[in-house]
PDB file of C-alpha atoms in Angstrom:
ATOM      1  CA  MET A  19       0.000   0.000   0.000  1.00 38.00           C
ATOM      2  CA  LEU A  20       1.263   3.441  -0.881  1.00 46.00           C
ATOM      3  CA  GLN A  21       1.929   5.582   2.148  1.00 61.00           C
ATOM      4  CA  GLY A  22       2.254   9.266   2.931  1.00 78.00           C
ATOM      5  CA  LEU A  23       2.090  11.890   0.228  1.00 80.00           C
ATOM      6  CA  SER A  24       2.422   9.412  -2.642  1.00 86.00           C
ATOM      7  CA  GLY A  25      -0.576   7.534  -1.247  1.00 88.00           C
ATOM      8  CA  ARG A  26      -2.599  10.747  -1.107  1.00 88.00           C
ATOM      9  CA  PHE A  27      -1.941  11.452  -4.776  1.00 90.00           C
ATOM     10  CA  ASN A  28      -2.646   7.881  -5.789  1.00 91.00           C
ATOM     11  CA  GLY A  29      -5.944   7.943  -3.897  1.00 91.00           C
ATOM     12  CA  ALA A  30      -6.935  11.292  -5.399  1.00 91.00           C
ATOM     13  CA  MET A  31      -6.385   9.982  -8.915  1.00 93.00           C
ATOM     14  CA  MET A  32      -8.312   6.780  -8.239  1.00 93.00           C
ATOM     15  CA  GLN A  33     -11.217   8.851  -6.884  1.00 93.00           C
ATOM     16  CA  ASN A  34     -11.092  11.274  -9.844  1.00 91.00           C
ATOM     17  CA  LYS A  35     -10.255  14.230  -7.631  1.00 92.00           C
ATOM     18  CA  MET A  36      -7.399  15.132  -9.968  1.00 91.00           C
ATOM     19  CA  PRO A  37      -6.270  14.107 -13.466  1.00 91.00           C
ATOM     20  CA  GLU A  38      -4.034  11.078 -13.865  1.00 91.00           C
ATOM     21  CA  ALA A  39      -0.422  12.169 -13.619  1.00 91.00           C
ATOM     22  CA  VAL A  40       3.106  10.968 -13.040  1.00 93.00           C
ATOM     23  CA  VAL A  41       4.055  12.499  -9.686  1.00 92.00           C
ATOM     24  CA  VAL A  42       7.796  12.828  -9.110  1.00 91.00           C
ATOM     25  CA  PHE A  43       9.450  13.508  -5.743  1.00 88.00           C
ATOM     26  CA  PRO A  44      13.051  14.526  -6.570  1.00 85.00           C
ATOM     27  CA  ASP A  45      15.785  14.385  -3.928  1.00 73.00           C
ATOM     28  CA  ARG A  46      16.878  17.870  -2.959  1.00 64.00           C
ATOM     29  CA  PHE A  47      20.012  16.533  -1.247  1.00 68.00           C
ATOM     30  CA  VAL A  48      21.069  18.322   1.960  1.00 65.00           C
ATOM     31  CA  GLN A  49      19.792  21.910   2.185  1.00 74.00           C
ATOM     32  CA  SER A  50      20.361  22.735  -1.478  1.00 83.00           C
ATOM     33  CA  ASN A  51      17.588  25.349  -1.714  1.00 85.00           C
ATOM     34  CA  TRP A  52      17.191  24.072  -5.294  1.00 91.00           C
ATOM     35  CA  VAL A  53      19.929  26.481  -6.376  1.00 93.00           C
ATOM     36  CA  ASN A  54      23.078  25.872  -8.390  1.00 94.00           C
ATOM     37  CA  SER A  55      25.669  26.216  -5.630  1.00 93.00           C
ATOM     38  CA  LYS A  56      28.194  28.950  -6.216  1.00 94.00           C
ATOM     39  CA  ASP A  57      31.111  26.510  -6.115  1.00 93.00           C
ATOM     40  CA  GLY A  58      29.531  24.353  -8.830  1.00 90.00           C
ATOM     41  CA  GLN A  59      29.508  21.236  -6.646  1.00 90.00           C
ATOM     42  CA  MET A  60      25.717  21.015  -6.310  1.00 90.00           C
ATOM     43  CA  PRO A  61      23.992  22.201  -9.531  1.00 93.00           C
ATOM     44  CA  MET A  62      20.462  21.464  -8.337  1.00 92.00           C
ATOM     45  CA  GLU A  63      18.708  23.851 -10.715  1.00 94.00           C
ATOM     46  CA  ASP A  64      20.431  22.350 -13.755  1.00 95.00           C
ATOM     47  CA  ILE A  65      19.766  18.805 -12.525  1.00 93.00           C
ATOM     48  CA  PHE A  66      16.057  19.481 -12.166  1.00 93.00           C
ATOM     49  CA  ILE A  67      15.476  21.480 -15.353  1.00 95.00           C
ATOM     50  CA  GLU A  68      17.972  19.847 -17.714  1.00 96.00           C
ATOM     51  CA  GLU A  69      18.051  16.258 -16.469  1.00 95.00           C
ATOM     52  CA  ILE A  70      15.084  15.197 -14.323  1.00 94.00           C
ATOM     53  CA  ILE A  71      12.276  16.676 -16.429  1.00 96.00           C
ATOM     54  CA  PRO A  72      13.680  15.484 -19.795  1.00 96.00           C
ATOM     55  CA  GLN A  73      14.366  12.001 -18.377  1.00 96.00           C
ATOM     56  CA  ILE A  74      10.835  11.611 -16.992  1.00 95.00           C
ATOM     57  CA  GLU A  75       9.326  12.733 -20.281  1.00 95.00           C
ATOM     58  CA  ALA A  76      11.524  10.324 -22.201  1.00 95.00           C
ATOM     59  CA  ASP A  77      10.665   7.354 -19.985  1.00 95.00           C
ATOM     60  CA  TYR A  78       6.914   7.855 -19.438  1.00 93.00           C
ATOM     61  CA  ARG A  79       3.870   8.576 -21.594  1.00 91.00           C
ATOM     62  CA  VAL A  80       3.121  12.102 -20.457  1.00 92.00           C
ATOM     63  CA  VAL A  81       2.145  15.447 -21.967  1.00 92.00           C
ATOM     64  CA  ALA A  82       5.649  16.821 -22.557  1.00 92.00           C
ATOM     65  CA  SER A  83       4.718  20.501 -22.616  1.00 93.00           C
ATOM     66  CA  ALA A  84       3.694  23.225 -20.191  1.00 93.00           C
ATOM     67  CA  GLU A  85       0.096  22.015 -20.353  1.00 93.00           C
ATOM     68  CA  GLY A  86       1.156  18.717 -18.802  1.00 93.00           C
ATOM     69  CA  ARG A  87       3.502  20.034 -16.108  1.00 95.00           C
ATOM     70  CA  LEU A  88       2.747  21.423 -12.668  1.00 95.00           C
ATOM     71  CA  ILE A  89       5.323  22.113  -9.987  1.00 95.00           C
ATOM     72  CA  GLU A  90       4.599  22.037  -6.273  1.00 91.00           C
ATOM     73  CA  GLY A  91       6.718  22.077  -3.159  1.00 85.00           C
ATOM     74  CA  GLY A  92       6.527  22.536   0.589  1.00 79.00           C
ATOM     75  CA  SER A  93       8.941  24.399   2.851  1.00 77.00           C
ATOM     76  CA  MET A  94      12.319  24.314   1.042  1.00 78.00           C
ATOM     77  CA  GLY A  95      10.565  22.559  -1.827  1.00 80.00           C
ATOM     78  CA  ARG A  96       8.228  25.522  -1.980  1.00 83.00           C
ATOM     79  CA  TYR A  97      11.272  27.772  -2.344  1.00 86.00           C
ATOM     80  CA  GLY A  98      12.336  25.610  -5.276  1.00 90.00           C
ATOM     81  CA  ALA A  99       8.848  25.633  -6.803  1.00 92.00           C
ATOM     82  CA  ALA A 100       8.804  29.431  -6.556  1.00 93.00           C
ATOM     83  CA  ARG A 101      12.250  29.732  -8.138  1.00 94.00           C
ATOM     84  CA  PHE A 102      11.541  27.386 -11.051  1.00 95.00           C
ATOM     85  CA  GLY A 103       7.974  28.542 -11.567  1.00 96.00           C
ATOM     86  CA  LEU A 104       8.984  32.183 -11.831  1.00 96.00           C
ATOM     87  CA  LYS A 105      12.200  31.686 -13.804  1.00 97.00           C
ATOM     88  CA  TYR A 106      10.849  29.009 -16.149  1.00 97.00           C
ATOM     89  CA  GLY A 107       7.186  29.986 -16.193  1.00 95.00           C
ATOM     90  CA  GLN A 108       6.855  28.960 -19.849  1.00 96.00           C
ATOM     91  CA  MET A 109       7.510  25.353 -18.814  1.00 96.00           C
ATOM     92  CA  PHE A 110       4.563  24.928 -16.423  1.00 96.00           C
ATOM     93  CA  SER A 111       0.800  25.319 -16.263  1.00 95.00           C
ATOM     94  CA  GLY A 112       0.739  25.707 -12.483  1.00 95.00           C
ATOM     95  CA  VAL A 113       2.994  26.629  -9.561  1.00 96.00           C
ATOM     96  CA  SER A 114       1.848  25.563  -6.099  1.00 93.00           C
ATOM     97  CA  MET A 115       3.717  26.609  -2.954  1.00 91.00           C
ATOM     98  CA  LEU A 116       2.817  24.966   0.368  1.00 86.00           C
ATOM     99  CA  ASN A 117       4.034  25.542   3.921  1.00 77.00           C
ATOM    100  CA  PRO A 118       6.797  27.732   2.529  1.00 68.00           C
ATOM    101  CA  GLY A 119      10.112  28.422   4.107  1.00 66.00           C
ATOM    102  CA  PRO A 120      11.290  32.051   4.404  1.00 63.00           C
ATOM    103  CA  MET A 121      10.986  34.104   1.227  1.00 78.00           C
ATOM    104  CA  GLN A 122      13.080  37.059   2.298  1.00 80.00           C
ATOM    105  CA  ASN A 123      14.686  39.290  -0.332  1.00 83.00           C
ATOM    106  CA  SER A 124      18.111  38.994   1.330  1.00 82.00           C
ATOM    107  CA  MET A 125      19.810  36.509   3.634  1.00 79.00           C
ATOM    108  CA  ASN A 126      19.709  37.329   7.331  1.00 74.00           C
ATOM    109  CA  VAL A 127      20.831  34.296   9.330  1.00 70.00           C
ATOM    110  CA  GLU A 128      19.455  35.895  12.482  1.00 69.00           C
ATOM    111  CA  GLU A 129      15.932  35.572  11.072  1.00 74.00           C
ATOM    112  CA  ALA A 130      15.612  31.877  10.242  1.00 64.00           C
ATOM    113  CA  PRO A 131      12.740  30.491  12.332  1.00 62.00           C
ATOM    114  CA  ILE A 132      12.628  27.106  10.605  1.00 67.00           C
ATOM    115  CA  VAL A 133      16.279  26.034  10.312  1.00 65.00           C
ATOM    116  CA  GLY A 134      17.742  28.301  12.986  1.00 62.00           C
ATOM    117  CA  ARG A 135      20.803  30.517  12.847  1.00 68.00           C
ATOM    118  CA  GLU A 136      23.353  27.730  12.476  1.00 78.00           C
ATOM    119  CA  GLY A 137      21.339  25.993   9.778  1.00 74.00           C
ATOM    120  CA  ALA A 138      20.840  29.236   7.862  1.00 80.00           C
ATOM    121  CA  GLN A 139      24.538  30.071   8.073  1.00 88.00           C
ATOM    122  CA  ARG A 140      25.438  26.598   6.812  1.00 87.00           C
ATOM    123  CA  ILE A 141      23.096  26.960   3.825  1.00 86.00           C
ATOM    124  CA  PHE A 142      24.364  30.471   3.121  1.00 87.00           C
ATOM    125  CA  ASP A 143      27.980  29.311   3.126  1.00 90.00           C
ATOM    126  CA  THR A 144      27.518  25.972   1.336  1.00 90.00           C
ATOM    127  CA  VAL A 145      25.027  26.977  -1.357  1.00 90.00           C
ATOM    128  CA  TYR A 146      25.681  30.684  -1.850  1.00 91.00           C
ATOM    129  CA  GLY A 147      29.356  30.831  -0.893  1.00 92.00           C
ATOM    130  CA  GLY A 148      28.512  33.408   1.765  1.00 90.00           C
ATOM    131  CA  ASP A 149      27.802  35.853  -1.059  1.00 94.00           C
ATOM    132  CA  GLN A 150      24.780  38.093  -0.444  1.00 93.00           C
ATOM    133  CA  ALA A 151      24.642  39.250  -4.076  1.00 95.00           C
ATOM    134  CA  TYR A 152      24.581  35.611  -5.245  1.00 95.00           C
ATOM    135  CA  PHE A 153      21.705  34.888  -2.859  1.00 92.00           C
ATOM    136  CA  ILE A 154      19.675  37.925  -3.920  1.00 94.00           C
ATOM    137  CA  ALA A 155      20.058  37.245  -7.651  1.00 95.00           C
ATOM    138  CA  ARG A 156      18.677  33.713  -7.225  1.00 93.00           C
ATOM    139  CA  SER A 157      15.931  34.469  -4.729  1.00 93.00           C
ATOM    140  CA  PRO A 158      12.260  34.168  -5.759  1.00 94.00           C
ATOM    141  CA  TRP A 159      11.943  37.831  -4.776  1.00 94.00           C
ATOM    142  CA  GLN A 160      14.412  38.900  -7.489  1.00 95.00           C
ATOM    143  CA  LEU A 161      13.271  36.290 -10.004  1.00 96.00           C
ATOM    144  CA  ALA A 162       9.760  37.724  -9.766  1.00 96.00           C
ATOM    145  CA  ILE A 163      11.175  41.128 -10.699  1.00 96.00           C
ATOM    146  CA  ASP A 164      13.263  39.688 -13.536  1.00 97.00           C
ATOM    147  CA  HIS A 165      10.548  37.526 -15.105  1.00 97.00           C
ATOM    148  CA  SER A 166       7.161  39.025 -14.199  1.00 96.00           C
ATOM    149  CA  ASP A 167       6.717  40.517 -17.675  1.00 95.00           C
ATOM    150  CA  SER A 168       7.345  37.205 -19.437  1.00 95.00           C
ATOM    151  CA  LEU A 169       5.141  34.896 -17.335  1.00 96.00           C
ATOM    152  CA  PRO A 170       2.292  33.313 -19.328  1.00 95.00           C
ATOM    153  CA  GLU A 171      -1.056  34.949 -18.657  1.00 91.00           C
ATOM    154  CA  ASP A 172      -2.664  31.574 -17.964  1.00 92.00           C
ATOM    155  CA  LEU A 173      -0.004  30.381 -15.490  1.00 95.00           C
ATOM    156  CA  LYS A 174      -1.798  29.462 -12.259  1.00 95.00           C
ATOM    157  CA  ILE A 175       0.088  30.344  -9.085  1.00 96.00           C
ATOM    158  CA  ARG A 176      -0.999  29.652  -5.527  1.00 93.00           C
ATOM    159  CA  MET A 177       0.587  30.206  -2.128  1.00 93.00           C
ATOM    160  CA  ILE A 178      -0.752  28.356   0.918  1.00 90.00           C
ATOM    161  CA  ILE A 179       0.515  29.010   4.428  1.00 89.00           C
ATOM    162  CA  GLY A 180      -0.714  28.423   7.938  1.00 87.00           C
ATOM    163  CA  ALA A 181      -1.455  31.501  10.003  1.00 87.00           C
ATOM    164  CA  ASP A 182       0.598  29.946  12.828  1.00 86.00           C
ATOM    165  CA  ASP A 183       3.632  29.365  10.597  1.00 85.00           C
ATOM    166  CA  PRO A 184       6.544  31.507  11.855  1.00 85.00           C
ATOM    167  CA  THR A 185       7.244  32.549   8.258  1.00 84.00           C
ATOM    168  CA  ALA A 186       3.688  33.779   7.605  1.00 86.00           C
ATOM    169  CA  GLY A 187       4.635  37.455   7.736  1.00 87.00           C
ATOM    170  CA  VAL A 188       7.497  37.088   5.257  1.00 88.00           C
ATOM    171  CA  ASN A 189       5.294  35.137   2.899  1.00 90.00           C
ATOM    172  CA  GLN A 190       2.500  37.687   3.077  1.00 92.00           C
ATOM    173  CA  ALA A 191       5.105  40.291   2.137  1.00 92.00           C
ATOM    174  CA  PHE A 192       6.134  38.110  -0.823  1.00 93.00           C
ATOM    175  CA  SER A 193       2.506  37.836  -1.924  1.00 95.00           C
ATOM    176  CA  GLU A 194       2.229  41.628  -1.786  1.00 96.00           C
ATOM    177  CA  HIS A 195       5.453  41.817  -3.813  1.00 96.00           C
ATOM    178  CA  LEU A 196       3.886  39.637  -6.528  1.00 96.00           C
ATOM    179  CA  THR A 197       0.783  41.818  -6.513  1.00 97.00           C
ATOM    180  CA  THR A 198       2.916  44.932  -6.946  1.00 97.00           C
ATOM    181  CA  LEU A 199       4.511  43.274  -9.972  1.00 97.00           C
ATOM    182  CA  SER A 200       1.055  42.372 -11.358  1.00 96.00           C
ATOM    183  CA  VAL A 201       1.772  38.654 -11.010  1.00 96.00           C
ATOM    184  CA  ASP A 202      -1.662  37.073 -10.686  1.00 96.00           C
ATOM    185  CA  HIS A 203      -1.765  34.510  -7.876  1.00 96.00           C
ATOM    186  CA  GLU A 204      -3.911  33.083  -5.109  1.00 94.00           C
ATOM    187  CA  PHE A 205      -2.829  33.532  -1.501  1.00 94.00           C
ATOM    188  CA  ILE A 206      -4.474  31.217   1.027  1.00 90.00           C
ATOM    189  CA  LEU A 207      -3.897  31.779   4.748  1.00 90.00           C
ATOM    190  CA  LEU A 208      -5.097  28.840   6.834  1.00 88.00           C
ATOM    191  CA  PRO A 209      -6.195  29.886  10.335  1.00 87.00           C
ATOM    192  CA  ASP A 210      -5.766  26.446  11.918  1.00 80.00           C
ATOM    193  CA  ALA A 211      -2.343  25.421  10.594  1.00 83.00           C
ATOM    194  CA  GLY A 212       1.341  26.032  11.178  1.00 78.00           C
ATOM    195  CA  HIS A 213       4.482  24.827   9.408  1.00 79.00           C
ATOM    196  CA  ASN A 214       3.045  21.332   9.258  1.00 77.00           C
ATOM    197  CA  PRO A 215       1.743  19.493   6.162  1.00 76.00           C
ATOM    198  CA  ARG A 216      -0.811  17.432   8.095  1.00 78.00           C
ATOM    199  CA  GLU A 217      -2.359  20.552   9.597  1.00 82.00           C
ATOM    200  CA  MET A 218      -2.362  22.171   6.166  1.00 80.00           C
ATOM    201  CA  PHE A 219      -4.069  19.235   4.428  1.00 81.00           C
ATOM    202  CA  ALA A 220      -6.624  19.008   7.221  1.00 80.00           C
ATOM    203  CA  ALA A 221      -7.459  22.706   6.912  1.00 82.00           C
ATOM    204  CA  LEU A 222      -7.671  22.603   3.104  1.00 83.00           C
ATOM    205  CA  GLY A 223      -9.717  19.437   2.810  1.00 84.00           C
ATOM    206  CA  GLU A 224     -10.891  18.569  -0.681  1.00 85.00           C
ATOM    207  CA  ASP A 225     -10.181  22.089  -1.934  1.00 85.00           C
ATOM    208  CA  TYR A 226      -6.532  21.099  -2.229  1.00 88.00           C
ATOM    209  CA  TRP A 227      -7.156  19.047  -5.374  1.00 91.00           C
ATOM    210  CA  THR A 228      -9.007  21.599  -7.503  1.00 89.00           C
ATOM    211  CA  PHE A 229      -5.740  23.292  -8.483  1.00 90.00           C
ATOM    212  CA  PHE A 230      -4.629  20.183 -10.390  1.00 89.00           C
ATOM    213  CA  SER A 231      -7.388  20.637 -12.961  1.00 88.00           C
ATOM    214  CA  VAL A 232      -4.939  22.835 -14.913  1.00 84.00           C
ATOM    215  CA  LEU A 233      -3.175  19.684 -16.110  1.00 82.00           C
ATOM    216  CA  GLU A 234      -3.982  18.534 -19.627  1.00 70.00           C
ATOM    217  CA  GLN A 235      -4.672  14.877 -20.380  1.00 62.00           C
ATOM    218  CA  GLU A 236      -3.557  12.985 -23.469  1.00 56.00           C
TER     219      GLU A 236
END
């Protein structure tokens, strides 16, 4: 029997709550932030865009176009979904961001409620080489500025965060940033959830699955 998140997706497809799809859970490795590390040792962006997606579409019978792709992530995965969805918006029909980690426009290791100061410093040094300019250029905040004018008009974007999540304020600021840039998106604040996927799914209920209707079937 499928367990956890994979079981949820399998059940949703069997019950016709969402279209049939190949759901892929890529390994982010240790605290990669889904960024090409400055030292070149961990090219996570290139691996995802240039290797994982093409390999899946070569191996499985899927709709190999934006109409057949949706990207979703939670916490650090949400950071990755935001980065790829904004930078490569032409590749996807939907971008879904759940229980997101901090979406600040610059790195401040003193303000890292999820991973803590030491964890944030480790990520900053390992992934970004301790370089603030490198961090800013690759942040969803800056990518939204760089690519807002080229995002497809029909790209569906949603942000979902629990009101009790310690990053709620930062993420509300990011939502306002998208609005300022005229990036159409849905922002859902769940009153009975924190930085916890079970609380989030419980608060969303069946409404979670409606977003997946953007996917095209063969």
